PDB file of C-alpha atoms in Angstrom:
ATOM      1  CA  UNK A 898      98.626  91.679  58.137  1.00  0.00           C
ATOM      2  CA  UNK A 899      98.135  88.030  57.156  1.00  0.00           C
ATOM      3  CA  UNK A 900      98.773  85.214  59.566  1.00  0.00           C
ATOM      4  CA  UNK A 901      98.636  81.472  59.906  1.00  0.00           C
ATOM      5  CA  UNK A 902      97.574  78.899  62.443  1.00  0.00           C
ATOM      6  CA  UNK A 903     100.264  77.067  64.398  1.00  0.00           C
ATOM      7  CA  UNK A 904      99.545  74.100  66.624  1.00  0.00           C
ATOM      8  CA  UNK A 905     100.791  74.952  70.103  1.00  0.00           C
ATOM      9  CA  UNK A 906     100.249  72.486  72.944  1.00  0.00           C
ATOM     10  CA  UNK A 907      97.463  70.804  70.995  1.00  0.00           C
ATOM     11  CA  UNK A 908      95.534  73.968  70.102  1.00  0.00           C
ATOM     12  CA  UNK A 909      95.447  76.085  66.968  1.00  0.00           C
ATOM     13  CA  UNK A 910      96.940  79.520  67.636  1.00  0.00           C
ATOM     14  CA  UNK A 911      96.665  82.298  65.063  1.00  0.00           C
ATOM     15  CA  UNK A 912     100.036  84.024  64.595  1.00  0.00           C
ATOM     16  CA  UNK A 913     101.071  86.954  62.402  1.00  0.00           C
ATOM     17  CA  UNK A 914     104.729  87.644  61.600  1.00  0.00           C
ATOM     18  CA  UNK A 915     105.924  90.688  59.677  1.00  0.00           C
ATOM     19  CA  UNK A 916     109.263  92.412  59.169  1.00  0.00           C
ATOM     20  CA  UNK A 917     112.843  91.503  59.987  1.00  0.00           C
ATOM     21  CA  UNK A 918     115.200  92.309  62.817  1.00  0.00           C
ATOM     22  CA  UNK A 919     115.025  91.825  66.569  1.00  0.00           C
ATOM     23  CA  UNK A 920     111.774  89.972  67.365  1.00  0.00           C
ATOM     24  CA  UNK A 921     109.044  91.683  69.372  1.00  0.00           C
ATOM     25  CA  UNK A 922     106.101  89.563  70.530  1.00  0.00           C
ATOM     26  CA  UNK A 923     102.959  91.575  71.247  1.00  0.00           C
ATOM     27  CA  UNK A 924     100.666  90.456  74.077  1.00  0.00           C
ATOM     28  CA  UNK A 925      97.150  91.830  73.827  1.00  0.00           C
ATOM     29  CA  UNK A 926      94.955  92.845  76.713  1.00  0.00           C
ATOM     30  CA  UNK A 927      91.553  91.807  77.928  1.00  0.00           C
ATOM     31  CA  UNK A 928      91.821  89.170  79.071  1.00  0.00           C
ATOM     32  CA  UNK A 929      89.868  88.053  76.026  1.00  0.00           C
ATOM     33  CA  UNK A 930      90.890  90.623  73.402  1.00  0.00           C
ATOM     34  CA  UNK A 931      92.776  89.999  70.171  1.00  0.00           C
ATOM     35  CA  UNK A 932      95.899  90.996  68.262  1.00  0.00           C
ATOM     36  CA  UNK A 933      93.794  93.477  66.256  1.00  0.00           C
ATOM     37  CA  UNK A 934      94.189  95.960  69.111  1.00  0.00           C
ATOM     38  CA  UNK A 935      97.757  96.677  67.989  1.00  0.00           C
ATOM     39  CA  UNK A 936      96.852  97.230  64.341  1.00  0.00           C
ATOM     40  CA  UNK A 937      97.343  99.324  62.344  1.00  0.00           C
ATOM     41  CA  UNK A 938      98.952 101.740  64.846  1.00  0.00           C
ATOM     42  CA  UNK A 939     101.972  99.577  65.683  1.00  0.00           C
ATOM     43  CA  UNK A 940     102.390  98.234  62.144  1.00  0.00           C
ATOM     44  CA  UNK A 941     105.217 100.707  61.246  1.00  0.00           C
ATOM     45  CA  UNK A 942     107.519  98.844  63.657  1.00  0.00           C
ATOM     46  CA  UNK A 943     107.780  96.104  61.022  1.00  0.00           C
ATOM     47  CA  UNK A 944     110.079  98.468  59.097  1.00  0.00           C
ATOM     48  CA  UNK A 945     112.763  97.905  61.748  1.00  0.00           C
ATOM     49  CA  UNK A 946     111.833  94.791  63.712  1.00  0.00           C
ATOM     50  CA  UNK A 947     110.239  91.399  63.372  1.00  0.00           C
ATOM     51  CA  UNK A 948     106.709  91.910  64.672  1.00  0.00           C
ATOM     52  CA  UNK A 949     104.989  88.825  66.071  1.00  0.00           C
ATOM     53  CA  UNK A 950     101.360  89.120  67.045  1.00  0.00           C
ATOM     54  CA  UNK A 951      99.016  86.341  68.073  1.00  0.00           C
ATOM     55  CA  UNK A 952      95.537  85.751  69.427  1.00  0.00           C
ATOM     56  CA  UNK A 953      95.690  84.177  72.863  1.00  0.00           C
ATOM     57  CA  UNK A 954      93.856  80.962  73.728  1.00  0.00           C
ATOM     58  CA  UNK A 955      90.247  81.036  72.522  1.00  0.00           C
ATOM     59  CA  UNK A 956      90.578  84.659  71.434  1.00  0.00           C
ATOM     60  CA  UNK A 957      90.233  86.130  67.956  1.00  0.00           C
ATOM     61  CA  UNK A 958      91.050  83.379  65.469  1.00  0.00           C
ATOM     62  CA  UNK A 959      92.748  81.049  67.959  1.00  0.00           C
ATOM     63  CA  UNK A 960      91.331  77.839  69.362  1.00  0.00           C
ATOM     64  CA  UNK A 961      91.434  76.361  72.827  1.00  0.00           C
ATOM     65  CA  UNK A 962      89.215  76.645  75.868  1.00  0.00           C
ATOM     66  CA  UNK A 963      91.523  76.439  78.892  1.00  0.00           C
ATOM     67  CA  UNK A 964      92.126  79.860  80.407  1.00  0.00           C
ATOM     68  CA  UNK A 965      94.740  80.726  83.014  1.00  0.00           C
ATOM     69  CA  UNK A 966      97.954  82.704  83.421  1.00  0.00           C
ATOM     70  CA  UNK A 967      99.979  79.491  83.335  1.00  0.00           C
ATOM     71  CA  UNK A 968      98.231  78.323  80.165  1.00  0.00           C
ATOM     72  CA  UNK A 969      99.143  81.565  78.395  1.00  0.00           C
ATOM     73  CA  UNK A 970     102.748  81.305  79.594  1.00  0.00           C
ATOM     74  CA  UNK A 971     102.917  77.828  78.007  1.00  0.00           C
ATOM     75  CA  UNK A 972     101.366  79.141  74.800  1.00  0.00           C
ATOM     76  CA  UNK A 973     103.856  81.999  74.577  1.00  0.00           C
ATOM     77  CA  UNK A 974     106.774  79.648  75.166  1.00  0.00           C
ATOM     78  CA  UNK A 975     105.372  77.333  72.481  1.00  0.00           C
ATOM     79  CA  UNK A 976     105.282  80.207  69.995  1.00  0.00           C
ATOM     80  CA  UNK A 977     108.886  81.133  70.799  1.00  0.00           C
ATOM     81  CA  UNK A 978     109.996  77.566  70.152  1.00  0.00           C
ATOM     82  CA  UNK A 979     107.880  77.172  67.003  1.00  0.00           C
ATOM     83  CA  UNK A 980     109.439  80.312  65.500  1.00  0.00           C
ATOM     84  CA  UNK A 981     112.956  79.248  66.545  1.00  0.00           C
ATOM     85  CA  UNK A 982     113.603  82.412  68.527  1.00  0.00           C
ATOM     86  CA  UNK A 983     116.369  82.440  71.116  1.00  0.00           C
ATOM     87  CA  UNK A 984     115.576  85.731  72.844  1.00  0.00           C
ATOM     88  CA  UNK A 985     112.573  87.985  72.408  1.00  0.00           C
ATOM     89  CA  UNK A 986     111.305  91.377  73.459  1.00  0.00           C
ATOM     90  CA  UNK A 987     107.812  91.241  74.927  1.00  0.00           C
ATOM     91  CA  UNK A 988     105.374  94.120  74.406  1.00  0.00           C
ATOM     92  CA  UNK A 989     102.541  93.695  76.894  1.00  0.00           C
ATOM     93  CA  UNK A 990      99.438  95.883  77.076  1.00  0.00           C
ATOM     94  CA  UNK A 991      97.144  95.869  80.145  1.00  0.00           C
ATOM     95  CA  UNK A 992      96.573  92.175  81.007  1.00  0.00           C
ATOM     96  CA  UNK A 993      99.381  91.567  78.508  1.00  0.00           C
ATOM     97  CA  UNK A 994     101.707  93.330  80.944  1.00  0.00           C
ATOM     98  CA  UNK A 995     100.878  90.706  83.571  1.00  0.00           C
ATOM     99  CA  UNK A 996     101.529  87.945  81.039  1.00  0.00           C
ATOM    100  CA  UNK A 997     104.840  89.521  79.954  1.00  0.00           C
ATOM    101  CA  UNK A 998     106.184  89.753  83.503  1.00  0.00           C
ATOM    102  CA  UNK A 999     104.884  86.301  84.436  1.00  0.00           C
ATOM    103  CA  UNK A1000     106.559  84.724  81.403  1.00  0.00           C
ATOM    104  CA  UNK A1001     109.790  86.601  82.091  1.00  0.00           C
ATOM    105  CA  UNK A1002     109.815  85.369  85.691  1.00  0.00           C
ATOM    106  CA  UNK A1003     109.658  81.788  84.432  1.00  0.00           C
ATOM    107  CA  UNK A1004     111.945  82.142  81.415  1.00  0.00           C
ATOM    108  CA  UNK A1005     114.269  85.104  82.086  1.00  0.00           C
ATOM    109  CA  UNK A1006     116.986  83.687  79.822  1.00  0.00           C
ATOM    110  CA  UNK A1007     114.655  84.033  76.824  1.00  0.00           C
ATOM    111  CA  UNK A1008     114.068  87.752  77.387  1.00  0.00           C
ATOM    112  CA  UNK A1009     115.865  90.539  75.546  1.00  0.00           C
ATOM    113  CA  UNK A1010     113.737  93.438  76.771  1.00  0.00           C
ATOM    114  CA  UNK A1011     110.222  94.110  78.054  1.00  0.00           C
ATOM    115  CA  UNK A1012     107.904  96.950  77.049  1.00  0.00           C
ATOM    116  CA  UNK A1013     104.774  97.498  79.130  1.00  0.00           C
ATOM    117  CA  UNK A1014     101.943  99.928  78.626  1.00  0.00           C
ATOM    118  CA  UNK A1015      98.720 100.295  80.599  1.00  0.00           C
ATOM    119  CA  UNK A1016     100.639  98.266  83.192  1.00  0.00           C
ATOM    120  CA  UNK A1017      98.663  96.659  86.007  1.00  0.00           C
ATOM    121  CA  UNK A1018     101.386  95.820  88.525  1.00  0.00           C
ATOM    122  CA  UNK A1019     103.103  92.934  90.276  1.00  0.00           C
ATOM    123  CA  UNK A1020     100.350  91.194  92.224  1.00  0.00           C
ATOM    124  CA  UNK A1021      96.639  90.618  92.617  1.00  0.00           C
ATOM    125  CA  UNK A1022      96.553  93.632  94.927  1.00  0.00           C
ATOM    126  CA  UNK A1023      97.286  95.901  91.960  1.00  0.00           C
ATOM    127  CA  UNK A1024      94.656  94.183  89.821  1.00  0.00           C
ATOM    128  CA  UNK A1025      92.027  94.571  92.544  1.00  0.00           C
ATOM    129  CA  UNK A1026      93.037  98.227  92.960  1.00  0.00           C
ATOM    130  CA  UNK A1027      92.618  98.732  89.209  1.00  0.00           C
ATOM    131  CA  UNK A1028      89.060  97.391  89.331  1.00  0.00           C
ATOM    132  CA  UNK A1029      88.222  99.356  92.482  1.00  0.00           C
ATOM    133  CA  UNK A1030      89.439 102.668  91.040  1.00  0.00           C
ATOM    134  CA  UNK A1031      87.609 101.998  87.788  1.00  0.00           C
ATOM    135  CA  UNK A1032      84.325 101.386  89.606  1.00  0.00           C
ATOM    136  CA  UNK A1033      84.829 104.552  91.648  1.00  0.00           C
ATOM    137  CA  UNK A1034      85.186 106.512  88.424  1.00  0.00           C
ATOM    138  CA  UNK A1035      81.914 105.052  87.140  1.00  0.00           C
ATOM    139  CA  UNK A1036      79.914 106.290  90.099  1.00  0.00           C
ATOM    140  CA  UNK A1037      76.781 104.688  91.646  1.00  0.00           C
ATOM    141  CA  UNK A1038      74.363 105.016  88.714  1.00  0.00           C
ATOM    142  CA  UNK A1039      76.721 103.691  86.050  1.00  0.00           C
ATOM    143  CA  UNK A1040      77.818 100.889  88.382  1.00  0.00           C
ATOM    144  CA  UNK A1041      74.172  99.851  88.529  1.00  0.00           C
ATOM    145  CA  UNK A1042      73.989  99.946  84.725  1.00  0.00           C
ATOM    146  CA  UNK A1043      77.160  97.876  84.489  1.00  0.00           C
ATOM    147  CA  UNK A1044      75.662  95.270  86.814  1.00  0.00           C
ATOM    148  CA  UNK A1045      72.419  95.211  84.841  1.00  0.00           C
ATOM    149  CA  UNK A1046      74.173  94.811  81.485  1.00  0.00           C
ATOM    150  CA  UNK A1047      76.473  92.127  82.878  1.00  0.00           C
ATOM    151  CA  UNK A1048      73.491  90.193  84.248  1.00  0.00           C
ATOM    152  CA  UNK A1049      71.646  90.559  80.945  1.00  0.00           C
ATOM    153  CA  UNK A1050      74.602  89.102  79.043  1.00  0.00           C
ATOM    154  CA  UNK A1051      74.531  86.014  81.284  1.00  0.00           C
ATOM    155  CA  UNK A1052      71.007  85.346  80.048  1.00  0.00           C
ATOM    156  CA  UNK A1053      72.046  85.635  76.420  1.00  0.00           C
ATOM    157  CA  UNK A1054      71.090  89.251  75.754  1.00  0.00           C
ATOM    158  CA  UNK A1055      73.556  90.980  73.433  1.00  0.00           C
ATOM    159  CA  UNK A1056      74.525  94.124  75.308  1.00  0.00           C
ATOM    160  CA  UNK A1057      78.087  94.398  74.027  1.00  0.00           C
ATOM    161  CA  UNK A1058      77.503  97.733  72.306  1.00  0.00           C
ATOM    162  CA  UNK A1059      75.834  99.185  75.415  1.00  0.00           C
ATOM    163  CA  UNK A1060      78.694  97.943  77.586  1.00  0.00           C
ATOM    164  CA  UNK A1061      81.231  99.528  75.249  1.00  0.00           C
ATOM    165  CA  UNK A1062      79.383 102.844  75.285  1.00  0.00           C
ATOM    166  CA  UNK A1063      79.268 102.750  79.078  1.00  0.00           C
ATOM    167  CA  UNK A1064      82.853 101.658  79.772  1.00  0.00           C
ATOM    168  CA  UNK A1065      85.029 102.901  76.912  1.00  0.00           C
ATOM    169  CA  UNK A1066      85.043 106.616  77.847  1.00  0.00           C
ATOM    170  CA  UNK A1067      86.809 105.740  81.093  1.00  0.00           C
ATOM    171  CA  UNK A1068      89.707 104.107  79.259  1.00  0.00           C
ATOM    172  CA  UNK A1069      90.670 107.208  77.282  1.00  0.00           C
ATOM    173  CA  UNK A1070      91.781 110.762  77.899  1.00  0.00           C
ATOM    174  CA  UNK A1071      89.673 112.128  75.039  1.00  0.00           C
ATOM    175  CA  UNK A1072      86.418 110.496  73.972  1.00  0.00           C
ATOM    176  CA  UNK A1073      87.100 111.816  70.469  1.00  0.00           C
ATOM    177  CA  UNK A1074      89.708 109.097  70.038  1.00  0.00           C
ATOM    178  CA  UNK A1075      87.014 106.444  70.405  1.00  0.00           C
ATOM    179  CA  UNK A1076      86.035 107.232  66.819  1.00  0.00           C
ATOM    180  CA  UNK A1077      89.240 105.441  65.835  1.00  0.00           C
ATOM    181  CA  UNK A1078      88.651 102.382  68.036  1.00  0.00           C
ATOM    182  CA  UNK A1079      88.372  99.145  66.094  1.00  0.00           C
ATOM    183  CA  UNK A1080      85.624  96.658  66.812  1.00  0.00           C
ATOM    184  CA  UNK A1081      87.424  93.502  67.878  1.00  0.00           C
ATOM    185  CA  UNK A1082      86.093  90.102  68.983  1.00  0.00           C
ATOM    186  CA  UNK A1083      86.063  89.510  72.728  1.00  0.00           C
ATOM    187  CA  UNK A1084      86.050  86.259  74.713  1.00  0.00           C
ATOM    188  CA  UNK A1085      84.097  86.762  77.931  1.00  0.00           C
ATOM    189  CA  UNK A1086      84.989  83.312  79.241  1.00  0.00           C
ATOM    190  CA  UNK A1087      88.694  84.167  79.009  1.00  0.00           C
ATOM    191  CA  UNK A1088      87.998  87.455  80.811  1.00  0.00           C
ATOM    192  CA  UNK A1089      86.169  85.717  83.626  1.00  0.00           C
ATOM    193  CA  UNK A1090      88.533  82.772  84.137  1.00  0.00           C
ATOM    194  CA  UNK A1091      91.834  84.599  83.775  1.00  0.00           C
ATOM    195  CA  UNK A1092      90.510  87.527  85.799  1.00  0.00           C
ATOM    196  CA  UNK A1093      89.663  85.130  88.617  1.00  0.00           C
ATOM    197  CA  UNK A1094      93.096  83.486  88.295  1.00  0.00           C
ATOM    198  CA  UNK A1095      94.786  86.884  88.578  1.00  0.00           C
ATOM    199  CA  UNK A1096      92.809  87.755  91.708  1.00  0.00           C
ATOM    200  CA  UNK A1097      93.569  84.416  93.360  1.00  0.00           C
ATOM    201  CA  UNK A1098      97.089  83.597  92.220  1.00  0.00           C
ATOM    202  CA  UNK A1099      98.979  86.501  90.650  1.00  0.00           C
ATOM    203  CA  UNK A1100     101.999  87.354  92.792  1.00  0.00           C
ATOM    204  CA  UNK A1101     105.431  88.069  91.338  1.00  0.00           C
ATOM    205  CA  UNK A1102     107.078  89.128  94.592  1.00  0.00           C
ATOM    206  CA  UNK A1103     108.598  85.686  95.341  1.00  0.00           C
ATOM    207  CA  UNK A1104     110.043  85.718  91.797  1.00  0.00           C
ATOM    208  CA  UNK A1105     111.399  89.259  91.653  1.00  0.00           C
ATOM    209  CA  UNK A1106     115.007  88.061  91.531  1.00  0.00           C
ATOM    210  CA  UNK A1107     114.242  86.628  88.091  1.00  0.00           C
ATOM    211  CA  UNK A1108     113.047  89.893  86.569  1.00  0.00           C
ATOM    212  CA  UNK A1109     114.420  92.792  88.636  1.00  0.00           C
ATOM    213  CA  UNK A1110     117.492  93.256  86.439  1.00  0.00           C
ATOM    214  CA  UNK A1111     115.773  92.857  83.048  1.00  0.00           C
ATOM    215  CA  UNK A1112     115.551  95.992  80.852  1.00  0.00           C
ATOM    216  CA  UNK A1113     111.955  97.177  81.181  1.00  0.00           C
ATOM    217  CA  UNK A1114     110.172 100.216  79.783  1.00  0.00           C
ATOM    218  CA  UNK A1115     106.817 101.171  81.295  1.00  0.00           C
ATOM    219  CA  UNK A1116     104.882 103.703  79.206  1.00  0.00           C
ATOM    220  CA  UNK A1117     101.882 104.683  81.334  1.00  0.00           C
ATOM    221  CA  UNK A1118      99.145 107.062  80.265  1.00  0.00           C
ATOM    222  CA  UNK A1119      99.014 110.221  82.381  1.00  0.00           C
ATOM    223  CA  UNK A1120      95.292 109.604  82.927  1.00  0.00           C
ATOM    224  CA  UNK A1121      95.390 105.818  83.171  1.00  0.00           C
ATOM    225  CA  UNK A1122      93.233 104.160  85.814  1.00  0.00           C
ATOM    226  CA  UNK A1123      96.511 103.317  87.551  1.00  0.00           C
ATOM    227  CA  UNK A1124      98.457 106.508  86.753  1.00  0.00           C
ATOM    228  CA  UNK A1125     102.247 106.907  86.630  1.00  0.00           C
ATOM    229  CA  UNK A1126     102.329 107.925  90.304  1.00  0.00           C
ATOM    230  CA  UNK A1127     100.857 104.535  91.242  1.00  0.00           C
ATOM    231  CA  UNK A1128     103.435 102.688  89.134  1.00  0.00           C
ATOM    232  CA  UNK A1129     106.206 104.862  90.599  1.00  0.00           C
ATOM    233  CA  UNK A1130     105.207 103.892  94.133  1.00  0.00           C
ATOM    234  CA  UNK A1131     104.113 100.278  93.720  1.00  0.00           C
ATOM    235  CA  UNK A1132     106.172  98.845  90.854  1.00  0.00           C
ATOM    236  CA  UNK A1133     109.437 100.721  90.248  1.00  0.00           C
ATOM    237  CA  UNK A1134     110.981 100.092  93.701  1.00  0.00           C
ATOM    238  CA  UNK A1135     110.992  96.358  92.874  1.00  0.00           C
ATOM    239  CA  UNK A1136     112.231  96.490  89.268  1.00  0.00           C
ATOM    240  CA  UNK A1137     115.741  97.920  89.425  1.00  0.00           C
ATOM    241  CA  UNK A1138     116.223  98.256  85.670  1.00  0.00           C
ATOM    242  CA  UNK A1139     112.778  99.615  84.802  1.00  0.00           C
ATOM    243  CA  UNK A1140     112.205 103.049  83.283  1.00  0.00           C
ATOM    244  CA  UNK A1141     108.879 104.840  83.658  1.00  0.00           C
ATOM    245  CA  UNK A1142     107.593 107.279  81.038  1.00  0.00           C
ATOM    246  CA  UNK A1143     104.384 109.259  81.353  1.00  0.00           C
ATOM    247  CA  UNK A1144     102.454 109.331  78.080  1.00  0.00           C
ATOM    248  CA  UNK A1145     100.785 112.720  77.933  1.00  0.00           C
ATOM    249  CA  UNK A1146      97.120 113.133  76.994  1.00  0.00           C
ATOM    250  CA  UNK A1147      96.397 109.436  77.235  1.00  0.00           C
ATOM    251  CA  UNK A1148      94.346 107.149  79.367  1.00  0.00           C
ATOM    252  CA  UNK A1149      94.607 103.353  79.530  1.00  0.00           C
ATOM    253  CA  UNK A1150      94.643 102.905  75.757  1.00  0.00           C
ATOM    254  CA  UNK A1151      97.957 104.571  74.912  1.00  0.00           C
ATOM    255  CA  UNK A1152      98.249 102.842  71.540  1.00  0.00           C
ATOM    256  CA  UNK A1153      94.880 104.215  70.464  1.00  0.00           C
ATOM    257  CA  UNK A1154      95.438 107.747  71.761  1.00  0.00           C
ATOM    258  CA  UNK A1155      99.176 108.310  71.271  1.00  0.00           C
ATOM    259  CA  UNK A1156     100.403 105.858  68.619  1.00  0.00           C
ATOM    260  CA  UNK A1157     103.252 108.056  67.386  1.00  0.00           C
ATOM    261  CA  UNK A1158     104.555 108.476  70.926  1.00  0.00           C
ATOM    262  CA  UNK A1159     104.388 104.722  71.501  1.00  0.00           C
ATOM    263  CA  UNK A1160     106.249 104.040  68.247  1.00  0.00           C
ATOM    264  CA  UNK A1161     108.967 106.551  69.150  1.00  0.00           C
ATOM    265  CA  UNK A1162     109.371 105.174  72.681  1.00  0.00           C
ATOM    266  CA  UNK A1163     109.570 101.610  71.396  1.00  0.00           C
ATOM    267  CA  UNK A1164     112.196 102.445  68.790  1.00  0.00           C
ATOM    268  CA  UNK A1165     114.297 104.419  71.259  1.00  0.00           C
ATOM    269  CA  UNK A1166     114.168 101.667  73.880  1.00  0.00           C
ATOM    270  CA  UNK A1167     114.896  98.923  71.360  1.00  0.00           C
ATOM    271  CA  UNK A1168     117.848 100.803  69.876  1.00  0.00           C
ATOM    272  CA  UNK A1169     119.506 100.984  73.269  1.00  0.00           C
ATOM    273  CA  UNK A1170     119.186 104.719  73.624  1.00  0.00           C
ATOM    274  CA  UNK A1171     118.200 106.284  76.916  1.00  0.00           C
ATOM    275  CA  UNK A1172     114.466 106.903  76.903  1.00  0.00           C
ATOM    276  CA  UNK A1173     113.840 110.492  77.862  1.00  0.00           C
ATOM    277  CA  UNK A1174     111.867 110.420  81.079  1.00  0.00           C
ATOM    278  CA  UNK A1175     108.698 112.443  81.115  1.00  0.00           C
ATOM    279  CA  UNK A1176     107.840 111.598  84.681  1.00  0.00           C
ATOM    280  CA  UNK A1177     109.296 113.106  87.825  1.00  0.00           C
TER     281      UNK A1177
END
């Protein structure tokens, strides 16, 4: 998928547009990842919809060096305006789910629908819980390794492959699927700064009236770090129009492990049909 650079708020943002129909803007995770995460698994959606993917500030092929939730909201709004889109569907993955809900809370009139997967939640409490549960899964020895590798990277040692080998198995249901994982560029500064911003400032509860009635689909991996039961208890009571679907045999990376399921769920939700619930 070829893209182009668009100047948004004084920075060069790399944007890919493919297909025709109702626009869906994809928000990648990380923070610090890139649009490549969605490709090629989500590419078939371009047969029915206008797919819009972009690298967030300083990520992938995009420029810029100011990292915060608010900055990414401004960037997303700039892309909407630059592409002359009235209403959009947002597809947010992991940290992208936080960005999708945060944007919707500020600009609800620009939202058609919202699709979330690997959802984190509605406040910093959920984000902190995510990190806590993840570290518990690692166990003492691997937590020590994680600390060592993280410290080594501060001093310029390239430990990215070792970090991936240590962490990645905890993001999937089956380690076999990691054979299909693409190597994508990663911005550690974005991860650090936006992660800190989420911990200190992310709180959608005062803004729930803006988003509670929006059509929202949450497709959560059965073995995600925050599983469907967590979303059922901590998110759904506050989003009146949200539907929760459990994605079987998947961890945090639903698009990697169950791409066909994610395509089917997206098409069903976009077409206005009732998404068959797989969670009770």
